[in-house]
Amino acid sequence: QVQLVDSGGGVVQPGRSLRLSCAASGFTFSTYSMHWVRQAPGKGLEWVAVISSDGNHDYYADSVKGRFTISRDNSKNTVYLQMNSLRAEDTAVYYCARETRDHETLWAFDYWGQGTLVTVSS
Amino acid sequence: QSALTQPASVSGSPGQSITISCTGTSSDVGGYKYVSWYQQHPGKAPKLTIYDVSNRPSGVSNRFSGSKSGNTASLTISGLQAEDEADYYCGSYTSSSTPYVFGTGTKVTVL
């Protein structure tokens, strides 16, 4: 069965960095685009970033552009989110999510990780 | 890119039908087929309920249906059940510099 396991969250000071990981299993990881979505405490969903199946293309929300980098290692079935210059407003639960269809980007996310909480605070 | 506009709350009695609206612009909801809906129970990850405006993933009840007219998409839940009580979010591809945007979210209450 498809499984996504998010990890790497924690408490970090403003301006510091953190790297999140999402380990995938139960499907052919290398054929699916992968996304990161976040949710601040008590707030709505915010899309963060996407990476193509081959890792050659990535896109970001304006709110994180230039600070966050999404990457993937298809040999390890893992997608990453490198977060630099963290701000208080980046505090959220971060979810990785799988694109609905392989070899296509339908901008719909059919499987989600359990989420990992990132708290940016001094 | 601003979030798509949804009503803050919608309620209905068991067995009734309710509709949640999701209003955007011609740069997002109105311009593309890539509109999806997600159900989120408290403390849980979101669950895809509708994609491509009106398609249901396998395993999702046929009580959920989606549609679109102009710049507004809608999610209808028919035969409302207690388990449908949750937050619902729409989402759409956009032509702006941020390529995807979610809606503001709607809390569905089953009376």
Short mmCIF file of C-alpha atoms in Angstrom, two decimals:
data_model
loop_
_atom_site.label_atom_id
_atom_site.label_comp_id
_atom_site.label_asym_id
_atom_site.label_seq_id
_atom_site.Cartn_x
_atom_site.Cartn_y
_atom_site.Cartn_z
CA GLN A 1 0.00 0.00 0.00
CA VAL A 2 1.09 3.55 -0.66
CA GLN A 3 2.78 5.15 2.33
CA LEU A 4 4.44 8.51 2.84
CA VAL A 5 6.34 9.15 6.08
CA ASP A 6 7.31 12.73 6.89
CA SER A 7 10.17 13.50 9.25
CA GLY A 8 12.69 16.15 10.23
CA GLY A 9 10.51 18.71 11.97
CA GLY A 10 11.37 20.38 15.24
CA VAL A 11 11.99 23.69 16.96
CA VAL A 12 14.43 26.02 15.21
CA GLN A 13 15.46 29.63 15.76
CA PRO A 14 14.59 32.33 13.23
CA GLY A 15 17.16 32.56 10.47
CA ARG A 16 18.32 28.96 10.86
CA SER A 17 17.82 26.01 8.54
CA LEU A 18 16.03 22.67 8.63
CA ARG A 19 15.64 19.80 6.18
CA LEU A 20 12.48 17.75 5.98
CA SER A 21 12.30 14.27 4.48
CA CYS A 22 9.45 12.21 3.10
CA ALA A 23 10.07 8.50 2.61
CA ALA A 24 7.79 6.84 0.08
CA SER A 25 6.85 3.20 -0.38
CA GLY A 26 4.24 1.07 -2.08
CA PHE A 27 4.43 2.68 -5.53
CA THR A 28 6.91 3.48 -8.30
CA PHE A 29 8.23 6.68 -6.76
CA SER A 30 10.29 7.73 -9.75
CA THR A 31 7.22 8.19 -11.96
CA TYR A 32 5.30 10.65 -9.75
CA SER A 33 5.66 14.36 -9.11
CA MET A 34 5.75 15.16 -5.41
CA HIS A 35 4.51 18.19 -3.48
CA TRP A 36 4.93 19.81 -0.09
CA VAL A 37 1.93 21.47 1.57
CA ARG A 38 1.90 23.20 4.94
CA GLN A 39 -0.70 24.18 7.51
CA ALA A 40 -0.05 26.76 10.21
CA PRO A 41 -1.66 25.95 13.60
CA GLY A 42 -5.40 26.48 13.36
CA LYS A 43 -5.13 27.79 9.80
CA GLY A 44 -5.81 26.59 6.28
CA LEU A 45 -3.69 24.69 3.78
CA GLU A 46 -0.91 26.40 1.85
CA TRP A 47 0.83 24.81 -1.12
CA VAL A 48 4.63 25.10 -0.86
CA ALA A 49 6.47 23.37 -3.69
CA VAL A 50 6.44 20.65 -6.35
CA ILE A 51 9.16 18.61 -8.02
CA SER A 52 8.79 16.63 -11.22
CA SER A 53 9.24 12.88 -11.31
CA ASP A 54 12.74 13.14 -12.74
CA GLY A 55 13.73 16.00 -10.46
CA ASN A 56 14.49 18.34 -13.33
CA HIS A 57 11.69 20.81 -12.68
CA ASP A 58 10.54 22.49 -9.49
CA TYR A 59 8.17 25.30 -8.63
CA TYR A 60 7.55 27.24 -5.44
CA ALA A 61 5.06 29.44 -3.66
CA ASP A 62 6.10 33.08 -3.65
CA SER A 63 6.18 32.96 0.16
CA VAL A 64 9.12 30.51 0.17
CA LYS A 65 10.83 31.21 -3.15
CA GLY A 66 14.55 31.77 -2.71
CA ARG A 67 14.54 30.28 0.81
CA PHE A 68 13.21 26.72 0.33
CA THR A 69 14.48 24.03 -2.06
CA ILE A 70 12.68 20.84 -2.94
CA SER A 71 14.72 17.86 -4.14
CA ARG A 72 14.41 14.13 -4.50
CA ASP A 73 16.50 10.98 -4.53
CA ASN A 74 14.74 8.38 -6.64
CA SER A 75 17.23 5.72 -5.56
CA LYS A 76 16.08 6.25 -1.97
CA ASN A 77 12.40 6.91 -2.73
CA THR A 78 12.65 10.12 -0.76
CA VAL A 79 11.72 13.75 -1.34
CA TYR A 80 13.26 16.56 0.68
CA LEU A 81 12.48 20.14 1.60
CA GLN A 82 15.49 22.24 2.52
CA MET A 83 14.29 25.27 4.45
CA ASN A 84 16.71 28.17 4.94
CA SER A 85 16.32 31.60 6.55
CA LEU A 86 13.34 30.37 8.51
CA ARG A 87 10.81 32.87 9.82
CA ALA A 88 8.16 32.71 12.53
CA GLU A 89 5.51 32.61 9.79
CA ASP A 90 6.97 29.33 8.50
CA THR A 91 5.70 27.61 11.66
CA ALA A 92 3.37 24.87 10.43
CA VAL A 93 2.76 21.19 9.96
CA TYR A 94 4.44 20.22 6.71
CA TYR A 95 2.95 17.43 4.61
CA CYS A 96 4.42 15.75 1.57
CA ALA A 97 1.85 14.63 -0.96
CA ARG A 98 1.85 12.55 -4.10
CA GLU A 99 0.55 13.76 -7.44
CA THR A 100 -2.58 11.82 -8.43
CA ARG A 101 -1.33 10.34 -11.65
CA ASP A 102 2.04 9.11 -12.73
CA HIS A 103 3.81 10.89 -15.60
CA GLU A 104 1.28 13.73 -15.36
CA THR A 105 0.72 16.80 -13.21
CA LEU A 106 -2.98 17.15 -12.50
CA TRP A 107 -2.40 19.39 -9.53
CA ALA A 108 -4.26 17.01 -7.23
CA PHE A 109 -2.73 15.15 -4.31
CA ASP A 110 -4.03 11.66 -3.60
CA TYR A 111 -1.73 10.41 -0.84
CA TRP A 112 -0.36 12.47 2.03
CA GLY A 113 2.20 11.94 4.74
CA GLN A 114 1.24 12.24 8.38
CA GLY A 115 2.89 15.64 8.60
CA THR A 116 5.84 16.94 10.60
CA LEU A 117 5.64 20.04 12.79
CA VAL A 118 8.14 22.85 12.28
CA THR A 119 8.21 25.54 14.96
CA VAL A 120 10.29 28.65 14.33
CA SER A 121 10.86 30.44 17.61
CA SER A 122 13.64 32.03 19.58
CA GLN B 1 -1.94 35.09 -5.16
CA SER B 2 -4.89 35.25 -2.76
CA ALA B 3 -6.63 32.17 -1.45
CA LEU B 4 -9.80 31.06 -3.18
CA THR B 5 -12.95 32.16 -1.36
CA GLN B 6 -15.07 29.59 0.47
CA PRO B 7 -17.83 30.08 3.05
CA ALA B 8 -16.50 29.71 6.58
CA SER B 9 -19.16 27.21 7.55
CA VAL B 10 -21.99 25.15 6.12
CA SER B 11 -24.35 22.93 8.07
CA GLY B 12 -27.07 20.41 7.36
CA SER B 13 -29.08 17.64 8.92
CA PRO B 14 -28.39 13.96 8.29
CA GLY B 15 -29.71 12.89 4.91
CA GLN B 16 -29.79 16.40 3.50
CA SER B 17 -27.61 17.77 0.70
CA ILE B 18 -25.23 20.67 1.09
CA THR B 19 -23.10 22.60 -1.39
CA ILE B 20 -19.81 24.35 -0.72
CA SER B 21 -18.71 27.05 -3.14
CA CYS B 22 -15.16 27.98 -4.12
CA THR B 23 -14.78 31.29 -5.92
CA GLY B 24 -11.68 32.35 -7.79
CA THR B 25 -10.88 34.15 -11.00
CA SER B 26 -10.30 33.41 -14.65
CA SER B 27 -6.63 32.93 -13.77
CA ASP B 28 -7.37 29.93 -11.61
CA VAL B 29 -10.75 28.20 -11.13
CA GLY B 30 -12.31 29.69 -14.25
CA GLY B 31 -9.37 29.05 -16.52
CA TYR B 32 -8.38 25.45 -15.85
CA LYS B 33 -9.80 21.99 -15.20
CA TYR B 34 -7.36 21.48 -12.31
CA VAL B 35 -9.79 22.05 -9.45
CA SER B 36 -9.73 19.62 -6.56
CA TRP B 37 -11.39 19.21 -3.17
CA TYR B 38 -10.01 17.85 0.09
CA GLN B 39 -11.66 16.64 3.27
CA GLN B 40 -9.75 17.07 6.53
CA HIS B 41 -10.77 15.69 9.88
CA PRO B 42 -9.22 17.25 13.02
CA GLY B 43 -5.62 16.21 13.52
CA LYS B 44 -5.54 14.25 10.28
CA ALA B 45 -3.97 14.75 6.88
CA PRO B 46 -6.25 15.97 4.10
CA LYS B 47 -7.96 13.41 1.87
CA LEU B 48 -8.52 13.94 -1.84
CA THR B 49 -12.26 13.89 -2.53
CA ILE B 50 -12.62 15.34 -6.05
CA TYR B 51 -10.06 16.13 -8.77
CA ASP B 52 -10.30 17.64 -12.25
CA VAL B 53 -13.46 19.51 -11.17
CA SER B 54 -15.72 16.47 -11.00
CA ASN B 55 -13.74 13.23 -10.87
CA ARG B 56 -13.90 11.03 -7.78
CA PRO B 57 -10.86 8.98 -6.75
CA SER B 58 -11.53 5.31 -6.22
CA GLY B 59 -12.86 4.64 -2.76
CA VAL B 60 -14.58 8.00 -2.36
CA SER B 61 -18.31 7.79 -1.85
CA ASN B 62 -20.53 8.76 -4.79
CA ARG B 63 -22.34 11.06 -2.34
CA PHE B 64 -19.58 13.55 -3.18
CA SER B 65 -19.79 15.39 -6.49
CA GLY B 66 -18.07 18.39 -8.02
CA SER B 67 -18.92 20.95 -10.66
CA LYS B 68 -17.83 24.32 -11.99
CA SER B 69 -19.52 27.33 -13.51
CA GLY B 70 -17.40 30.26 -14.58
CA ASN B 71 -15.03 31.21 -11.81
CA THR B 72 -16.85 29.23 -9.12
CA ALA B 73 -16.44 25.54 -8.33
CA SER B 74 -18.79 23.63 -6.06
CA LEU B 75 -18.69 20.51 -3.94
CA THR B 76 -22.00 18.85 -3.17
CA ILE B 77 -22.42 16.28 -0.43
CA SER B 78 -25.69 14.39 -0.72
CA GLY B 79 -27.21 12.15 1.95
CA LEU B 80 -25.20 13.95 4.62
CA GLN B 81 -23.75 11.64 7.29
CA ALA B 82 -22.16 12.28 10.67
CA GLU B 83 -18.77 11.19 9.30
CA ASP B 84 -18.90 14.00 6.75
CA GLU B 85 -18.37 16.54 9.52
CA ALA B 86 -14.93 17.96 8.70
CA ASP B 87 -13.11 20.86 7.08
CA TYR B 88 -13.18 21.02 3.30
CA TYR B 89 -10.71 22.83 1.07
CA CYS B 90 -10.80 23.49 -2.63
CA GLY B 91 -7.63 24.00 -4.63
CA SER B 92 -6.75 25.10 -8.12
CA TYR B 93 -3.85 25.50 -10.49
CA THR B 94 -3.21 29.17 -11.21
CA SER B 95 -1.36 31.09 -13.89
CA SER B 96 0.21 33.34 -11.28
CA SER B 97 3.77 33.10 -9.99
CA THR B 98 2.54 30.70 -7.28
CA PRO B 99 1.16 27.87 -9.42
CA TYR B 100 -1.29 26.40 -6.92
CA VAL B 101 -3.68 27.93 -4.41
CA PHE B 102 -6.03 26.45 -1.82
CA GLY B 103 -9.34 27.86 -0.70
CA THR B 104 -9.95 29.45 2.68
CA GLY B 105 -11.64 26.29 3.96
CA THR B 106 -15.19 25.44 5.02
CA LYS B 107 -16.24 23.75 8.24
CA VAL B 108 -19.11 21.37 7.63
CA THR B 109 -21.32 20.64 10.62
CA VAL B 110 -23.86 17.84 10.70
CA LEU B 111 -26.70 18.95 12.93
#
